[in-house]
Short mmCIF file of C-alpha atoms and ligand atoms in Angstrom, two decimals:
data_model
loop_
_atom_site.label_atom_id
_atom_site.label_comp_id
_atom_site.label_asym_id
_atom_site.label_seq_id
_atom_site.Cartn_x
_atom_site.Cartn_y
_atom_site.Cartn_z
CA MET A 17 93.26 186.57 156.87
CA ILE A 18 95.24 183.95 154.97
CA PRO A 19 98.10 185.50 152.99
CA GLY A 20 98.00 184.66 149.29
CA ALA A 21 100.85 183.23 147.19
CA ARG A 22 102.21 183.28 143.66
CA LEU A 23 103.07 179.76 142.64
CA VAL A 24 104.06 177.81 139.53
CA LEU A 25 103.76 174.04 139.39
CA LEU A 26 106.05 172.21 136.95
CA GLY A 27 105.84 168.52 136.27
CA ARG A 28 105.32 166.00 133.51
CA GLN A 29 101.90 165.30 132.12
CA GLY A 30 100.29 162.93 134.61
CA ALA A 31 102.50 163.95 137.54
CA GLY A 32 99.35 165.06 139.37
CA LYS A 33 99.68 168.79 138.76
CA GLY A 34 95.94 169.28 138.19
CA THR A 35 94.91 167.54 141.41
CA GLN A 36 97.58 169.23 143.50
CA CYS A 37 96.89 172.67 142.04
CA VAL A 38 93.23 172.43 143.05
CA ARG A 39 94.33 171.65 146.61
CA LEU A 40 96.92 174.43 146.72
CA ALA A 41 94.34 176.87 145.38
CA ARG A 42 91.96 175.90 148.17
CA HIS A 43 94.64 176.01 150.87
CA TYR A 44 95.99 179.45 149.99
CA VAL A 45 92.65 180.77 148.68
CA ILE A 46 94.11 181.69 145.31
CA PRO A 47 92.82 181.13 141.77
CA HIS A 48 93.95 177.97 139.97
CA ILE A 49 94.99 179.01 136.47
CA SER A 50 95.29 176.03 134.14
CA THR A 51 96.11 176.88 130.54
CA GLY A 52 94.97 173.40 129.47
CA ASP A 53 91.55 173.93 131.12
CA MET A 54 91.26 177.43 129.62
CA LEU A 55 92.00 176.05 126.15
CA ARG A 56 89.58 173.15 126.56
CA MET A 57 86.93 175.69 127.59
CA ALA A 58 87.60 177.70 124.41
CA VAL A 59 87.30 174.50 122.36
CA LYS A 60 83.92 173.75 123.96
CA GLU A 61 82.66 177.23 123.21
CA GLY A 62 83.44 176.57 119.55
CA THR A 63 85.03 179.94 118.78
CA ASP A 64 87.46 180.35 115.87
CA PHE A 65 90.23 180.51 118.39
CA GLY A 66 88.93 177.33 120.03
CA GLN A 67 89.06 175.49 116.71
CA LYS A 68 92.64 176.57 116.16
CA ALA A 69 93.63 175.55 119.67
CA LYS A 70 91.98 172.14 119.18
CA ASP A 71 94.17 171.41 116.16
CA TYR A 72 97.32 171.95 118.21
CA MET A 73 96.01 170.05 121.21
CA ASP A 74 94.80 166.99 119.31
CA ALA A 75 98.21 166.76 117.68
CA GLY A 76 99.85 167.05 121.09
CA GLU A 77 101.65 170.21 119.94
CA LEU A 78 102.24 173.34 122.01
CA LEU A 79 100.45 176.52 121.03
CA PRO A 80 102.80 179.31 119.91
CA ASP A 81 104.29 181.27 122.83
CA ASP A 82 102.78 184.64 121.87
CA ILE A 83 99.23 183.26 121.84
CA ILE A 84 99.45 181.47 125.17
CA VAL A 85 101.33 184.38 126.79
CA GLY A 86 98.53 186.71 125.66
CA ILE A 87 95.89 184.53 127.30
CA VAL A 88 97.80 184.24 130.57
CA ALA A 89 98.64 187.96 130.67
CA GLU A 90 94.96 188.79 130.37
CA ARG A 91 94.07 186.38 133.15
CA LEU A 92 96.82 187.66 135.48
CA ALA A 93 95.61 191.23 135.04
CA ARG A 94 92.30 190.44 136.73
CA ASP A 95 91.51 191.58 140.28
CA ASP A 96 91.59 188.23 142.04
CA THR A 97 95.13 187.45 140.93
CA SER A 98 96.54 190.87 141.66
CA ARG A 99 94.96 190.72 145.14
CA ARG A 100 95.58 187.10 146.16
CA GLY A 101 98.10 185.64 143.71
CA TYR A 102 97.66 182.41 141.76
CA VAL A 103 98.81 178.88 141.16
CA LEU A 104 99.81 178.41 137.54
CA ASP A 105 99.27 174.94 136.07
CA GLY A 106 100.66 174.17 132.60
CA PHE A 107 102.33 177.55 132.20
CA PRO A 108 105.14 178.38 131.60
CA ARG A 109 106.32 175.39 129.58
CA THR A 110 109.01 176.95 127.44
CA VAL A 111 111.88 179.27 128.37
CA GLY A 112 110.22 181.93 126.20
CA GLN A 113 107.05 181.69 128.31
CA ALA A 114 109.08 181.84 131.53
CA GLU A 115 110.79 185.00 130.32
CA ALA A 116 107.42 186.54 129.47
CA LEU A 117 106.07 185.65 132.92
CA ALA A 118 109.14 187.16 134.58
CA GLU A 119 108.49 190.37 132.69
CA LEU A 120 104.81 190.44 133.64
CA SER A 121 105.73 189.85 137.30
CA ALA A 122 108.36 192.58 137.22
CA ASP A 123 105.97 195.07 135.58
CA SER A 124 103.32 194.49 138.23
CA LEU A 125 105.88 194.27 141.08
CA GLN A 126 104.47 190.86 141.96
CA PRO A 127 107.35 188.38 141.92
CA LEU A 128 106.84 184.61 142.07
CA ASP A 129 107.19 183.07 145.51
CA VAL A 130 108.27 179.62 144.43
CA VAL A 131 108.28 177.21 141.48
CA LEU A 132 107.40 173.69 142.56
CA ASP A 133 108.72 170.84 140.42
CA LEU A 134 106.58 167.77 140.99
CA GLU A 135 108.90 164.85 140.26
CA VAL A 136 107.42 161.61 138.92
CA PRO A 137 109.39 159.26 136.60
CA GLU A 138 108.36 158.93 132.96
CA ASP A 139 107.28 155.30 133.09
CA VAL A 140 104.96 156.03 136.02
CA VAL A 141 103.26 159.03 134.38
CA PHE A 142 102.83 157.06 131.17
CA GLN A 143 100.84 154.42 133.05
CA ARG A 144 98.82 157.07 134.87
CA ILE A 145 97.85 159.01 131.74
CA SER A 146 96.76 155.87 129.89
CA LYS A 147 94.33 155.21 132.76
CA ARG A 148 93.25 158.84 133.16
CA ARG A 149 89.60 159.88 132.65
CA VAL A 150 88.44 163.47 132.97
CA CYS A 151 85.12 165.28 133.53
CA THR A 152 84.33 167.21 130.35
CA ASP A 153 82.50 169.87 132.39
CA CYS A 154 84.59 170.67 135.46
CA GLY A 155 87.91 168.98 134.69
CA THR A 156 87.99 166.70 137.74
CA ASN A 157 90.38 163.79 137.17
CA TYR A 158 89.52 160.12 137.63
CA SER A 159 91.20 156.90 136.58
CA VAL A 160 89.96 153.49 135.51
CA ASP A 161 91.22 152.32 138.92
CA SER A 162 89.14 154.91 140.81
CA PRO A 163 86.16 155.86 138.63
CA PRO A 164 83.28 158.11 139.73
CA ARG A 165 80.61 156.40 141.86
CA TYR A 166 77.92 156.20 139.17
CA ASP A 167 78.55 155.13 135.62
CA TRP A 168 81.16 157.69 134.50
CA THR A 169 79.10 160.59 135.83
CA CYS A 170 81.23 163.18 137.64
CA ASP A 171 80.91 163.00 141.45
CA THR A 172 81.48 166.75 141.68
CA CYS A 173 79.23 168.22 139.00
CA GLY A 174 77.28 165.43 137.27
CA GLY A 175 79.13 165.97 133.98
CA GLN A 176 80.29 163.21 131.66
CA VAL A 177 83.63 161.58 132.44
CA THR A 178 85.60 160.43 129.39
CA GLN A 179 89.12 159.92 128.08
CA ARG A 180 90.73 163.10 126.75
CA GLU A 181 91.18 163.06 122.98
CA ASP A 182 94.88 163.82 123.41
CA ASP A 183 95.40 160.94 125.85
CA THR A 184 96.11 158.35 123.13
CA GLU A 185 99.37 156.42 123.46
CA GLU A 186 101.00 158.19 120.52
CA ALA A 187 100.00 161.67 121.64
CA ILE A 188 101.16 160.95 125.19
CA ARG A 189 104.60 159.86 123.97
CA HIS A 190 104.84 162.96 121.85
CA ARG A 191 103.85 165.25 124.76
CA LEU A 192 106.42 163.59 127.02
CA ASP A 193 109.10 164.18 124.35
CA LEU A 194 108.08 167.82 124.13
CA TYR A 195 108.24 168.10 127.91
CA ARG A 196 111.80 166.78 127.92
CA GLU A 197 112.89 169.13 125.13
CA GLN A 198 110.98 172.33 125.93
CA THR A 199 109.90 172.31 129.57
CA GLU A 200 112.65 170.45 131.44
CA PRO A 201 115.15 173.26 130.73
CA LEU A 202 112.94 175.45 132.93
CA ILE A 203 114.05 173.48 135.98
CA ALA A 204 117.63 174.73 135.63
CA TRP A 205 116.34 178.15 134.57
CA TYR A 206 114.37 178.59 137.81
CA GLN A 207 117.06 176.91 139.89
CA SER A 208 119.60 179.50 138.79
CA ARG A 209 117.12 182.20 139.88
CA ASP A 210 116.79 180.52 143.26
CA LEU A 211 113.06 179.92 142.84
CA LEU A 212 112.93 176.15 142.49
CA ALA A 213 111.74 173.58 145.01
CA ALA A 214 111.81 169.93 143.89
CA ILE A 215 109.03 167.83 145.39
CA ASP A 216 108.73 164.05 145.31
CA GLY A 217 105.42 163.38 143.51
CA LEU A 218 105.23 159.68 144.42
CA GLY A 219 103.06 158.42 147.25
CA HIS A 220 99.55 159.20 148.48
CA PRO A 221 98.14 162.45 147.06
CA ASP A 222 97.56 163.78 150.61
CA GLU A 223 101.22 163.22 151.44
CA VAL A 224 102.29 165.00 148.24
CA THR A 225 100.03 167.94 149.16
CA ARG A 226 101.69 168.16 152.59
CA ARG A 227 105.13 168.26 150.94
CA LEU A 228 104.05 171.03 148.59
CA ILE A 229 102.49 173.18 151.33
CA ARG A 230 105.56 172.74 153.48
CA ALA A 231 107.82 173.88 150.64
CA VAL A 232 105.64 176.94 149.97
CA ASP A 233 105.45 177.88 153.66
CA LEU A 234 109.22 177.48 154.03
CA ARG A 235 109.65 180.10 151.31
CA THR A 236 106.90 182.49 152.27
CA ARG A 237 106.46 182.13 156.05
CA PRO A 238 109.37 180.18 157.49
CA GLY A 239 108.18 180.50 161.10
CA ARG A 240 104.95 178.75 160.32
CA ALA A 241 106.52 175.89 158.35
CA LEU A 242 108.87 175.02 161.23
CA ASN A 243 105.95 174.72 163.63
CA ARG A 244 104.17 172.07 161.58
P1 ADP B 19 99.05 167.94 129.46
O1 ADP B 19 99.93 168.60 130.48
O2 ADP B 19 98.59 166.58 129.86
O3 ADP B 19 99.59 167.98 128.09
P2 ADP B 19 97.31 170.27 129.59
O4 ADP B 19 95.87 170.19 129.95
O5 ADP B 19 98.20 171.02 130.48
O6 ADP B 19 97.70 168.76 129.41
O7 ADP B 19 97.46 170.89 128.12
C1 ADP B 19 96.78 170.34 127.02
C2 ADP B 19 97.29 170.96 125.73
O8 ADP B 19 97.04 172.37 125.72
C3 ADP B 19 98.79 170.84 125.49
O9 ADP B 19 99.14 169.60 124.93
C4 ADP B 19 99.02 172.01 124.52
O10 ADP B 19 98.57 171.72 123.23
C5 ADP B 19 98.09 173.08 125.07
N1 ADP B 19 98.78 173.93 126.07
C6 ADP B 19 98.50 174.03 127.40
N2 ADP B 19 99.32 174.87 128.03
C7 ADP B 19 100.17 175.35 127.09
C8 ADP B 19 101.28 176.26 127.10
N3 ADP B 19 101.70 176.86 128.25
N4 ADP B 19 101.93 176.51 125.94
C9 ADP B 19 101.54 175.93 124.80
N5 ADP B 19 100.52 175.07 124.72
C10 ADP B 19 99.83 174.76 125.84
ZN1 ZN B 20 82.61 167.43 136.76
#
């Protein structure tokens, strides 16, 4: 039986959070909870809420804390997360959201194990996001440098692979500004609570995955990490 884990991944847009979260979720057998994916799903379903979310997302703005906290709280209350844990991707991204998460974790007596900060410089992520293409069905990431095998059809699910509407140059710049202003303060916030592990996000994705797993194991099962 593989023990679960409760993880948060921080990192700029384009740092590779999505890709790495999928791998961490598989490794620790925990659900991958991506607020961006959840919102894009709501947009696709065309609900009133989805329409409202789309307006924020297309403008590159953050949704208000209370709305996004409500969505995450509901998701964290489900069986799979209370049994196994989770890897959170795209949440929290403000100090207000981090405080709300801390409260939820305290209420359920399920504290975070570690917050991983995936470090990639701004100029590098800017290049990566401009080249990013995403499956509209399953969210798998591609890039113009490594497209799917057949004509922008997703290798994983056969869905259509396109550029995200919020991946225009202007929206990317705006999201990076917001990250600096709103999300970067979380690094110090978690550091002062002794929960932060900074991980170099440059290099081959497999190497980055190894670094992340090592950091998690060091926190949660030190004996095992030392034997790797
Ligand atoms: P990126 O990290 O590239 O901006 P995401 O897929 O994580 O992409 O999020 C897309 C959009 O969804 C964000 O720009 C924002 O509008 C909204 N969003 C996602 N997560 C949050 C959050 N925790 N708080 C507020 N808004 C969010
Ligand atoms: Zn797909």
